[in-house]
Coordinates of C-alpha atoms and ligand atoms in Angstrom, one line a residue:
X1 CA 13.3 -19.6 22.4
X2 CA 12.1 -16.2 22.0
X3 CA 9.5 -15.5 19.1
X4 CA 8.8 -12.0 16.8
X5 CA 6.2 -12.8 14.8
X6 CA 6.4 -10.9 11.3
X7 CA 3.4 -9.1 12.0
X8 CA 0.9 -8.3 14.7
X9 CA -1.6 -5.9 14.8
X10 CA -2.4 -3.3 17.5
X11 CA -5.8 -3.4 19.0
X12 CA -6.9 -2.2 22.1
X13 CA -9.7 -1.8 24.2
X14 CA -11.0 1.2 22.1
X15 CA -11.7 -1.5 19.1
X16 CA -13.5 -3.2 21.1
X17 CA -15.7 -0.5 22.1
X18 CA -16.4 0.6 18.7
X19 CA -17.2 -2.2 17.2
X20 CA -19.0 -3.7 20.2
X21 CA -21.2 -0.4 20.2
X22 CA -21.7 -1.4 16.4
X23 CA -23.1 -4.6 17.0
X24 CA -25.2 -3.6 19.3
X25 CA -26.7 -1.0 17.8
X26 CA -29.2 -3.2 15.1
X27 CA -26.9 -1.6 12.0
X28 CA -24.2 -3.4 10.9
X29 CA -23.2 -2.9 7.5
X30 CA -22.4 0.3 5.9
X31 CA -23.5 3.4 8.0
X32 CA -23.1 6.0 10.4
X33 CA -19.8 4.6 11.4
X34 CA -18.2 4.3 7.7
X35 CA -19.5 7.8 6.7
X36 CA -17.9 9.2 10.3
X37 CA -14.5 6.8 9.4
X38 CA -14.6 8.9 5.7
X39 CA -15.1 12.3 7.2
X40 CA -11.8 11.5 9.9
X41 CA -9.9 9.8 7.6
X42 CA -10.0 12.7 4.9
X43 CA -9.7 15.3 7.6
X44 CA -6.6 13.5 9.0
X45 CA -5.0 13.1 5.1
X46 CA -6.3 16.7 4.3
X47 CA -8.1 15.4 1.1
X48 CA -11.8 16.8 0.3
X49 CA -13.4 13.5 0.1
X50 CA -12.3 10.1 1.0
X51 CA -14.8 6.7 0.3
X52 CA -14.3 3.8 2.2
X53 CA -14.2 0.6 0.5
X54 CA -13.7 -2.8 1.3
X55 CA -10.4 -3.3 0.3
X56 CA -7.9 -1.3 -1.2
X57 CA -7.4 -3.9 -4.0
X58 CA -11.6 -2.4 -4.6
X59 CA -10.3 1.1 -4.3
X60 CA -7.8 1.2 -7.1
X61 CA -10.4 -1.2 -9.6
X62 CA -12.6 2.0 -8.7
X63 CA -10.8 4.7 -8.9
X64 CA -9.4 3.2 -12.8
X65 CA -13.0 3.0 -13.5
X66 CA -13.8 5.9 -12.4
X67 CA -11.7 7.5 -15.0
X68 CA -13.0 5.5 -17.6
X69 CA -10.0 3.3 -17.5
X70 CA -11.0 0.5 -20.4
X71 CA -10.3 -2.2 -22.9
X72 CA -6.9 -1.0 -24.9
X73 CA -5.8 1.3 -22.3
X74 CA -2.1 1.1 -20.7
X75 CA -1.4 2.4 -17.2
X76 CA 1.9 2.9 -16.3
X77 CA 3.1 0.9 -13.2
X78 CA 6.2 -0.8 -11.2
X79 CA 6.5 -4.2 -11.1
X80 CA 8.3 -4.2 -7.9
X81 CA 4.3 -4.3 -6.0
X82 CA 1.9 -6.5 -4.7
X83 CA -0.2 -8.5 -7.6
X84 CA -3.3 -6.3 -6.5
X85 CA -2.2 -3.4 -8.2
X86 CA -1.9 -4.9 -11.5
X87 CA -5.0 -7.5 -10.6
X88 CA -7.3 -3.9 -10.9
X89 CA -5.7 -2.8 -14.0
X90 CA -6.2 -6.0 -15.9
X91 CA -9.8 -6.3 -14.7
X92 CA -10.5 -3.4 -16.8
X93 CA -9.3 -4.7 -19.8
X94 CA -6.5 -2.2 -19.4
X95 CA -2.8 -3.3 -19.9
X96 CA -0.2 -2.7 -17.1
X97 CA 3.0 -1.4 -18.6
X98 CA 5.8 -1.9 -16.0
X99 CA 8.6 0.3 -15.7
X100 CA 12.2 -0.3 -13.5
X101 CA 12.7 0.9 -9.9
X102 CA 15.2 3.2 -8.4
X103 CA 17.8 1.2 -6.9
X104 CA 17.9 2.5 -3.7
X105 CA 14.2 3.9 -2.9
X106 CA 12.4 0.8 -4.9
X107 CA 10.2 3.1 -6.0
X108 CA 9.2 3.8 -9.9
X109 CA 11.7 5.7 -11.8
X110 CA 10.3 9.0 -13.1
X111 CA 13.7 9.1 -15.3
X112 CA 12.4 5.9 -16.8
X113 CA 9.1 7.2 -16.9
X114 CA 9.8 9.7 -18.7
X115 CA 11.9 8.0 -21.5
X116 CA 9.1 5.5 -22.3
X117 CA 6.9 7.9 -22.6
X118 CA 9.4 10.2 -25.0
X119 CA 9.7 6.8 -26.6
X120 CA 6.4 6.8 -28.2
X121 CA 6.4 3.2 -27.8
X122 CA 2.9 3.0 -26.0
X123 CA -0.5 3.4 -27.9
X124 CA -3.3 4.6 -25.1
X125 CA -1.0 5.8 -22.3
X126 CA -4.0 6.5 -19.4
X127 CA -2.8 6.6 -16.0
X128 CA 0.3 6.4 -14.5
X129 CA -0.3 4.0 -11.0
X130 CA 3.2 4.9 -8.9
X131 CA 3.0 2.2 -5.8
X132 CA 4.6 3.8 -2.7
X133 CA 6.8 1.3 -1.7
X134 CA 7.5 -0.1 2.3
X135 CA 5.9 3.7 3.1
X136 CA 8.1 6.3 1.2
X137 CA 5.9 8.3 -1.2
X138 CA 7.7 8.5 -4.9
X139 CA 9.1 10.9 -6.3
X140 CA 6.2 13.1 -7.1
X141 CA 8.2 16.1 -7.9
X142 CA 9.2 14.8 -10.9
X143 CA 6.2 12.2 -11.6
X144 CA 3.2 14.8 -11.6
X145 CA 5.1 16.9 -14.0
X146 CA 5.7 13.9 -16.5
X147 CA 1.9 13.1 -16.0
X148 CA 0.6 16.5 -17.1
X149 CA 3.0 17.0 -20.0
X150 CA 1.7 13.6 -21.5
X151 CA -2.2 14.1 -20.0
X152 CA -2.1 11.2 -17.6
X153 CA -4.1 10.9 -14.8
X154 CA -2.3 10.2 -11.7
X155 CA -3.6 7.2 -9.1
X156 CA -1.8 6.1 -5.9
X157 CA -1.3 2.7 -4.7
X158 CA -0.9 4.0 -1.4
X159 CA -1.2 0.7 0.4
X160 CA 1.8 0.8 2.5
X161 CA 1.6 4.6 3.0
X162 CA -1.2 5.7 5.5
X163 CA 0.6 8.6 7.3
X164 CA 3.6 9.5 4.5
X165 CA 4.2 12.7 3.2
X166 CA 6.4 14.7 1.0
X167 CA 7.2 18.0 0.4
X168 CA 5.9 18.8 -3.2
X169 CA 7.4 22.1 -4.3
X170 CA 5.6 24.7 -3.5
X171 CA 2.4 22.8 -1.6
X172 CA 5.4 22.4 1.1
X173 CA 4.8 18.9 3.1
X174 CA 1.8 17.2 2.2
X175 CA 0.4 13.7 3.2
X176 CA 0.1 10.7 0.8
X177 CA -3.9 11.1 -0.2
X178 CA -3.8 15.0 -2.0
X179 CA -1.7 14.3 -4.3
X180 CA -2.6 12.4 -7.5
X181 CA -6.1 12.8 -8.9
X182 CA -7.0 9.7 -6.6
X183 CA -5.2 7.9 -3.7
X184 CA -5.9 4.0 -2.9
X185 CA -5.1 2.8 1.0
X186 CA -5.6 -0.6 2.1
X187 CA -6.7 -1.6 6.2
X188 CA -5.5 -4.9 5.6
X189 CA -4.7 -6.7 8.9
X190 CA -1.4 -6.5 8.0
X191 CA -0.9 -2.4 7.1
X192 CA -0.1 0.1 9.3
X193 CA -3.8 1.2 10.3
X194 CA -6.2 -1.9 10.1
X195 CA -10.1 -2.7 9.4
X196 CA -9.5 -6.5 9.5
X197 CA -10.1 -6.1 5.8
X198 CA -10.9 -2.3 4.3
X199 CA -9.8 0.0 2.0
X200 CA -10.3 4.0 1.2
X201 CA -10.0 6.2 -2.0
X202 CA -9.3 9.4 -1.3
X203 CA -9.4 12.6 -3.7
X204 CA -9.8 16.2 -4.1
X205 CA -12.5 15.6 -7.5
X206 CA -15.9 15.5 -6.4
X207 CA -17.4 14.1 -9.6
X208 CA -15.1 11.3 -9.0
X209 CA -15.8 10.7 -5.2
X210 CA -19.6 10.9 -6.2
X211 CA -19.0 8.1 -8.9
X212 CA -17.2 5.9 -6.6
X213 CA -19.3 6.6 -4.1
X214 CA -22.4 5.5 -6.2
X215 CA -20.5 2.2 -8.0
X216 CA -19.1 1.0 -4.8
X217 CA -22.8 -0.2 -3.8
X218 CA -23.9 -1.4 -6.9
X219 CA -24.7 1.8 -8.4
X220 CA -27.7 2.6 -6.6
X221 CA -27.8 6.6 -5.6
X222 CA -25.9 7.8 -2.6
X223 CA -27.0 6.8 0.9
X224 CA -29.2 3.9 -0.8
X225 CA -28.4 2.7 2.3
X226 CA -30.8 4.8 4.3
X227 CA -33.6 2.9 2.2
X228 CA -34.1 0.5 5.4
X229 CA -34.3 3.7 8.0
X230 CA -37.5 5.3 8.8
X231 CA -36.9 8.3 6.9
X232 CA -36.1 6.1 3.7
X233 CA -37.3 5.5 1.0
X234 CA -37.3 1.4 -0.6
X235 CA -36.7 3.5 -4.3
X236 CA -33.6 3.7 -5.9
X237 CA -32.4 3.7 -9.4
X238 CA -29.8 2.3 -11.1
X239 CA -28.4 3.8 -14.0
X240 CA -25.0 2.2 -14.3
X241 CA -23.5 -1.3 -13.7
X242 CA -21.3 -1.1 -10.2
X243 CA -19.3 -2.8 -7.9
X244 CA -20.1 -4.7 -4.1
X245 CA -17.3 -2.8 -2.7
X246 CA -19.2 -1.0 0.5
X247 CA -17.5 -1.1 4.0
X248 CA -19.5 -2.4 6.5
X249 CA -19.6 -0.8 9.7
X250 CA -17.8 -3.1 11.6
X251 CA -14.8 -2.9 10.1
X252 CA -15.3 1.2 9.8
X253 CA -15.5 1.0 13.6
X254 CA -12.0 -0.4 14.1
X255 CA -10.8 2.1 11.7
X256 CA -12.3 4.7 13.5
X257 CA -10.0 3.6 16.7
X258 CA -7.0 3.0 14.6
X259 CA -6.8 6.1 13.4
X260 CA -6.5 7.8 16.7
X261 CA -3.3 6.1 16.9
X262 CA -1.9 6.8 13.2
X263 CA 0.6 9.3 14.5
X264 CA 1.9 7.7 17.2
X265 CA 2.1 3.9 15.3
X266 CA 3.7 5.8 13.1
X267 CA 6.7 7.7 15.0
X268 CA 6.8 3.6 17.1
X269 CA 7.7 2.6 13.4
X270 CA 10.3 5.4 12.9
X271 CA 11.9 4.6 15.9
X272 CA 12.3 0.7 15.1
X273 CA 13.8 1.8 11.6
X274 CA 16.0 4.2 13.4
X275 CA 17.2 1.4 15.8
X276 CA 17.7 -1.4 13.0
X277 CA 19.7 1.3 10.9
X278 CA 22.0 1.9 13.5
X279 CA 22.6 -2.2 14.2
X280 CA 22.9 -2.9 10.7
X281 CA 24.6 -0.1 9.1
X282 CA 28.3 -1.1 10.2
X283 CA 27.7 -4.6 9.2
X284 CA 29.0 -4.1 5.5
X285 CA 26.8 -7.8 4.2
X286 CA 23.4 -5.7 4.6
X287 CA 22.3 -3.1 3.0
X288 CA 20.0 -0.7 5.0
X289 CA 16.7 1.3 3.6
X290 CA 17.1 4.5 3.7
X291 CA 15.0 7.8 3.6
X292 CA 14.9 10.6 1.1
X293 CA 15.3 13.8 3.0
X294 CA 11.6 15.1 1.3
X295 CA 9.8 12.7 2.8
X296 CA 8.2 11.5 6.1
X297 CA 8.4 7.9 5.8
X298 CA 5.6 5.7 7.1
X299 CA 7.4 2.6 7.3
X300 CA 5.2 -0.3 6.8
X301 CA 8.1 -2.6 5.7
X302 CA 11.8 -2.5 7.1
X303 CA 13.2 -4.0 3.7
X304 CA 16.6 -5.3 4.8
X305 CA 19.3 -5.8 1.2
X306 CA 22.0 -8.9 1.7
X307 CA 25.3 -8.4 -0.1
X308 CA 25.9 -11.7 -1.4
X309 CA 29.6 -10.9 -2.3
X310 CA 30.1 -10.9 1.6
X311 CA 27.5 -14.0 2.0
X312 CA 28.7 -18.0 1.6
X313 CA 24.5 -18.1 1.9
X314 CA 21.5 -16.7 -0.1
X315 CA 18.6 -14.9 0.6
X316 CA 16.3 -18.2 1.1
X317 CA 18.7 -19.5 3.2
X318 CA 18.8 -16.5 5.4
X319 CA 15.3 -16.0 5.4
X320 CA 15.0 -19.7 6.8
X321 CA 17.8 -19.2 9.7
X322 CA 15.6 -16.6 10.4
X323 CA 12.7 -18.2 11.1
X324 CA 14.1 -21.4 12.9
X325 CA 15.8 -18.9 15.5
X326 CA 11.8 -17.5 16.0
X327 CA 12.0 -14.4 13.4
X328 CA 9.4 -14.2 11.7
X329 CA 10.4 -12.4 8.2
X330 CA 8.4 -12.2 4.5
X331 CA 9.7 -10.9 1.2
X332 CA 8.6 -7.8 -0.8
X333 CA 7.9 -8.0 -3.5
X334 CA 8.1 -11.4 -5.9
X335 CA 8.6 -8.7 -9.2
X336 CA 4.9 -8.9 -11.1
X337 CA 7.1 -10.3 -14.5
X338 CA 8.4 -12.9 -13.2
X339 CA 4.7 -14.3 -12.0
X340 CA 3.5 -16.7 -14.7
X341 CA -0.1 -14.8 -15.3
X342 CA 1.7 -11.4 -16.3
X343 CA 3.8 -13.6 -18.6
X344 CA 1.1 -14.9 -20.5
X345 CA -1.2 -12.1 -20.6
X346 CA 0.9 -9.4 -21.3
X347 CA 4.3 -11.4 -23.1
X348 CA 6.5 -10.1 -19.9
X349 CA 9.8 -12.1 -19.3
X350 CA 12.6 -12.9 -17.0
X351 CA 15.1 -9.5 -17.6
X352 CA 12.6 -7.3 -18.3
X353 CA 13.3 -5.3 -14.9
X354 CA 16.7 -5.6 -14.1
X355 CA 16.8 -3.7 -11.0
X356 CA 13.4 -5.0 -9.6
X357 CA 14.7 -8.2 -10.1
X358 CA 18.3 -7.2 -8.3
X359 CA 16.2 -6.3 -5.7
X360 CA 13.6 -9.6 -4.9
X361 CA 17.5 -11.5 -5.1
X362 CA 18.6 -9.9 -2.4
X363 CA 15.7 -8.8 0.0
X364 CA 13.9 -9.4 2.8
X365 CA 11.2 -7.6 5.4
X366 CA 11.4 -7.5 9.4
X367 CA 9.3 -7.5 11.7
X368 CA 8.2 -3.7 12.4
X369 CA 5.3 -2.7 14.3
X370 CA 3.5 -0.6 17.3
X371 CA 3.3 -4.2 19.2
X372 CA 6.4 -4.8 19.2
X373 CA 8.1 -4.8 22.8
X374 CA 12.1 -3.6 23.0
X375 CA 13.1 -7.2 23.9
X376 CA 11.4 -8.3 20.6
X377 CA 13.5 -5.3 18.6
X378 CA 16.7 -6.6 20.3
X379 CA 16.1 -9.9 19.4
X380 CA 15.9 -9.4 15.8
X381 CA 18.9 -7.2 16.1
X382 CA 21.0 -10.4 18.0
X383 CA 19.4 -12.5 15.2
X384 CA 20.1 -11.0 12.0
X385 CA 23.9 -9.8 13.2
X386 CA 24.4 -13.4 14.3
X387 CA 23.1 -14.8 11.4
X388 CA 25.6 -12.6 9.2
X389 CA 28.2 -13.6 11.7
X390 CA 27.9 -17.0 11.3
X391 CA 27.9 -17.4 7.3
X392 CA 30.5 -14.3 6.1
X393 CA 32.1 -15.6 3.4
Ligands
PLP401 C1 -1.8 -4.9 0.5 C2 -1.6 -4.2 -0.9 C3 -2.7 -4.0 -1.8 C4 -4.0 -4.6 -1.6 O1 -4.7 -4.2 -0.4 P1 -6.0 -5.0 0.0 O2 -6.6 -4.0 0.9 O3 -5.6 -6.3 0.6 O4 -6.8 -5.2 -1.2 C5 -2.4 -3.3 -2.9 N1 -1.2 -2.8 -3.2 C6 -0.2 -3.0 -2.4 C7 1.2 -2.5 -2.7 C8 -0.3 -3.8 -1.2 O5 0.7 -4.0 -0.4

């Protein structure tokens, strides 16, 4: 039986040269290779500074910080994410205040947004945290205005969206990294540019790159580093408590390869969309992802809907057809309110996000990556279609 994993990553010989050339070179942890995977990576986003980090679940607890995100605070978020964005809000002492998706992007309802805000409900509104879900960048044209107008400061969970972009009124099309007042990416091994494990903030603020720059090593002062080079120094001072959040440059080397490849992973992920759209669309028991016309979509999940009106079969059931025909498939996302620590902490409840929680019922994510050969996209295709076939109501 043929076999699509869900994920694989895309390494090639140029990995190996980088990081080979890394170990060989006596410096292994952060150095010469992160600070050249910074300067690329922010040249390539068109963002002033970028600081890479070793994970973006690091990046977003530093870039809350960094804005003197604290105890009492709320930051506005969607539920419909990975834990890890919440997880850096609540290690702050800050409270994550969920608010419903859209029903077709997923994404964080600026209409929503905007009417719990107008609601006066909150106490310390701080940040609002949109998460820019499977690749598609929200809708900033109407969050950033609903940010200024109640003084929040805006961060990305850009996780799945290394490589998106939007048109933003009159910037015209931007990438996914200039947007907010910070931008969070994550190179884990299974997002669309990997560092095994990594992470990057990226911004335009250079009083807030120099901060995260400085906590993300413990607070010592920039290039503390250096201290074991000839021309440094075995001084430094600490004047604030920070964080052990440096990437070392082994990972920064793979990065460095990967992101020679962004553009073209990205247009191999397009293309796989494009193909599972056109399979799937006739087949009236799945509903297809679509993208906004404003936005270059980056793709990282292909999140498949099941009509269960049309279905004698639910979405576990599916899923596990799926994988005992040698498809490998995963869900995103388990809604944060429904997980039993968000309960407890924060008095969240089954209901609380209708359309979040319409959306976890009924979805599932394929297999779409740059490693993936045609025979492995047809085989999905033949899978899912005869799947459906097999259990219409
Ligand atoms: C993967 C992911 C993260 C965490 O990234 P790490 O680099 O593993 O810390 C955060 N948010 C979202 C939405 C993610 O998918």
């Amino acid at each position: 039986m043929h076999q699509v994993p869900f994920h694989r990553p895309c390494l090639g010989i140029d990995e190996e040269r980088e990081v080979l050339e890394v170990l060989r070179s006596g410096w292994i942890t952060t150095g010469p290779k992160a600070k050249r995977f910074e300067q690329e990576f922010a040249a390539y986003v068109g963002a002033r500074r970028a600081v890479a980090v070793a994970h973006c679940t690091g990046a977003l607890h530093l870039a809350l910080w960094a804005l003197g995100v604290g105890a009492g605070d709320e930051v506005i978020t969607t539920p419909f994410t990975f834990t890890a964005t919440a997880e850096a809000i609540a290690y702050l002492g800050a409270r994550p205040v969920f608010v419903d998706i859209e029903p077709e992007s997923l994404n964080l309802d600026p209409a929503k947004v905007e009417q719990l805000l107008q609601s006066g409900r909150l106490k310390r509104p701080r940040v609002l945290l949109p998460v820019h879900f499977a690749g598609q960048a929200c809708d900033m044209n109407r969050l950033l205005p609903t940010a200024e107008c109640y003084k929040l400061k805006v961060v990305e969970d850009a996780a799945h969206a290394a490589g998106s972009a939007i048109r933003l009124g009159h910037r015209g099309m931007v990438k996914v990294g200039t947007i907010g007042n910070l931008t969070c990416f994550s190179f884990y091994a299974t997002k669309n540019i990997t560092t095994a494990e990594g992470g990057m903030v990226t911004t335009d603020d250079d009083v807030l790159a120099d901060r995260i720059v400085v906590a993300s090593l413990h607070g010592m002062n920039r290039d503390a580093w250096k201290r074991y080079d000839a021309t440094g120094s075995w001084y430094y001072e600490i004047d604030d408590l920070g964080f052990k959040y440096n990437l070392s440059d082994v990972h920064a080397a793979i990065g460095l390869a990967q992101l020679k490849r962004v553009d073209e992973f990205q247009r191999r992920r397009a293309q796989i969309a494009c193909t599972y759209n056109e399979a799937f669309g006739a087949q009236a028991a799945l509903q297809t992802p679509t993208a906004r016309a404003d936005v270059a979509h980056a793709w990282h999940l292909y999140v498949l809907r099941l009509r269960g009106e049309r279905l004698r079969i639910g979405r576990d059931a599916f899923v596990e057809l799926l994988r005992r025909r040698g498809v490998g498939v995963s869900v995103h996302c388990i809604p944060l309110h429904l997980m039993r620590v968000y309960q407890v902490k924060y008095g969240y409840r089954p209901g609380d996000f209708p359309l979040a929680e319409d959306a976890y019922s009924r979805c599932l994510s394929l297999p779409i990556y740059p490693a993936m050969s045609e025979r492995d996209v047809d085989y999905v295709i033949d899978t899912v279609l005869a799947t459906v076939r097999d259990n219409l109501r």
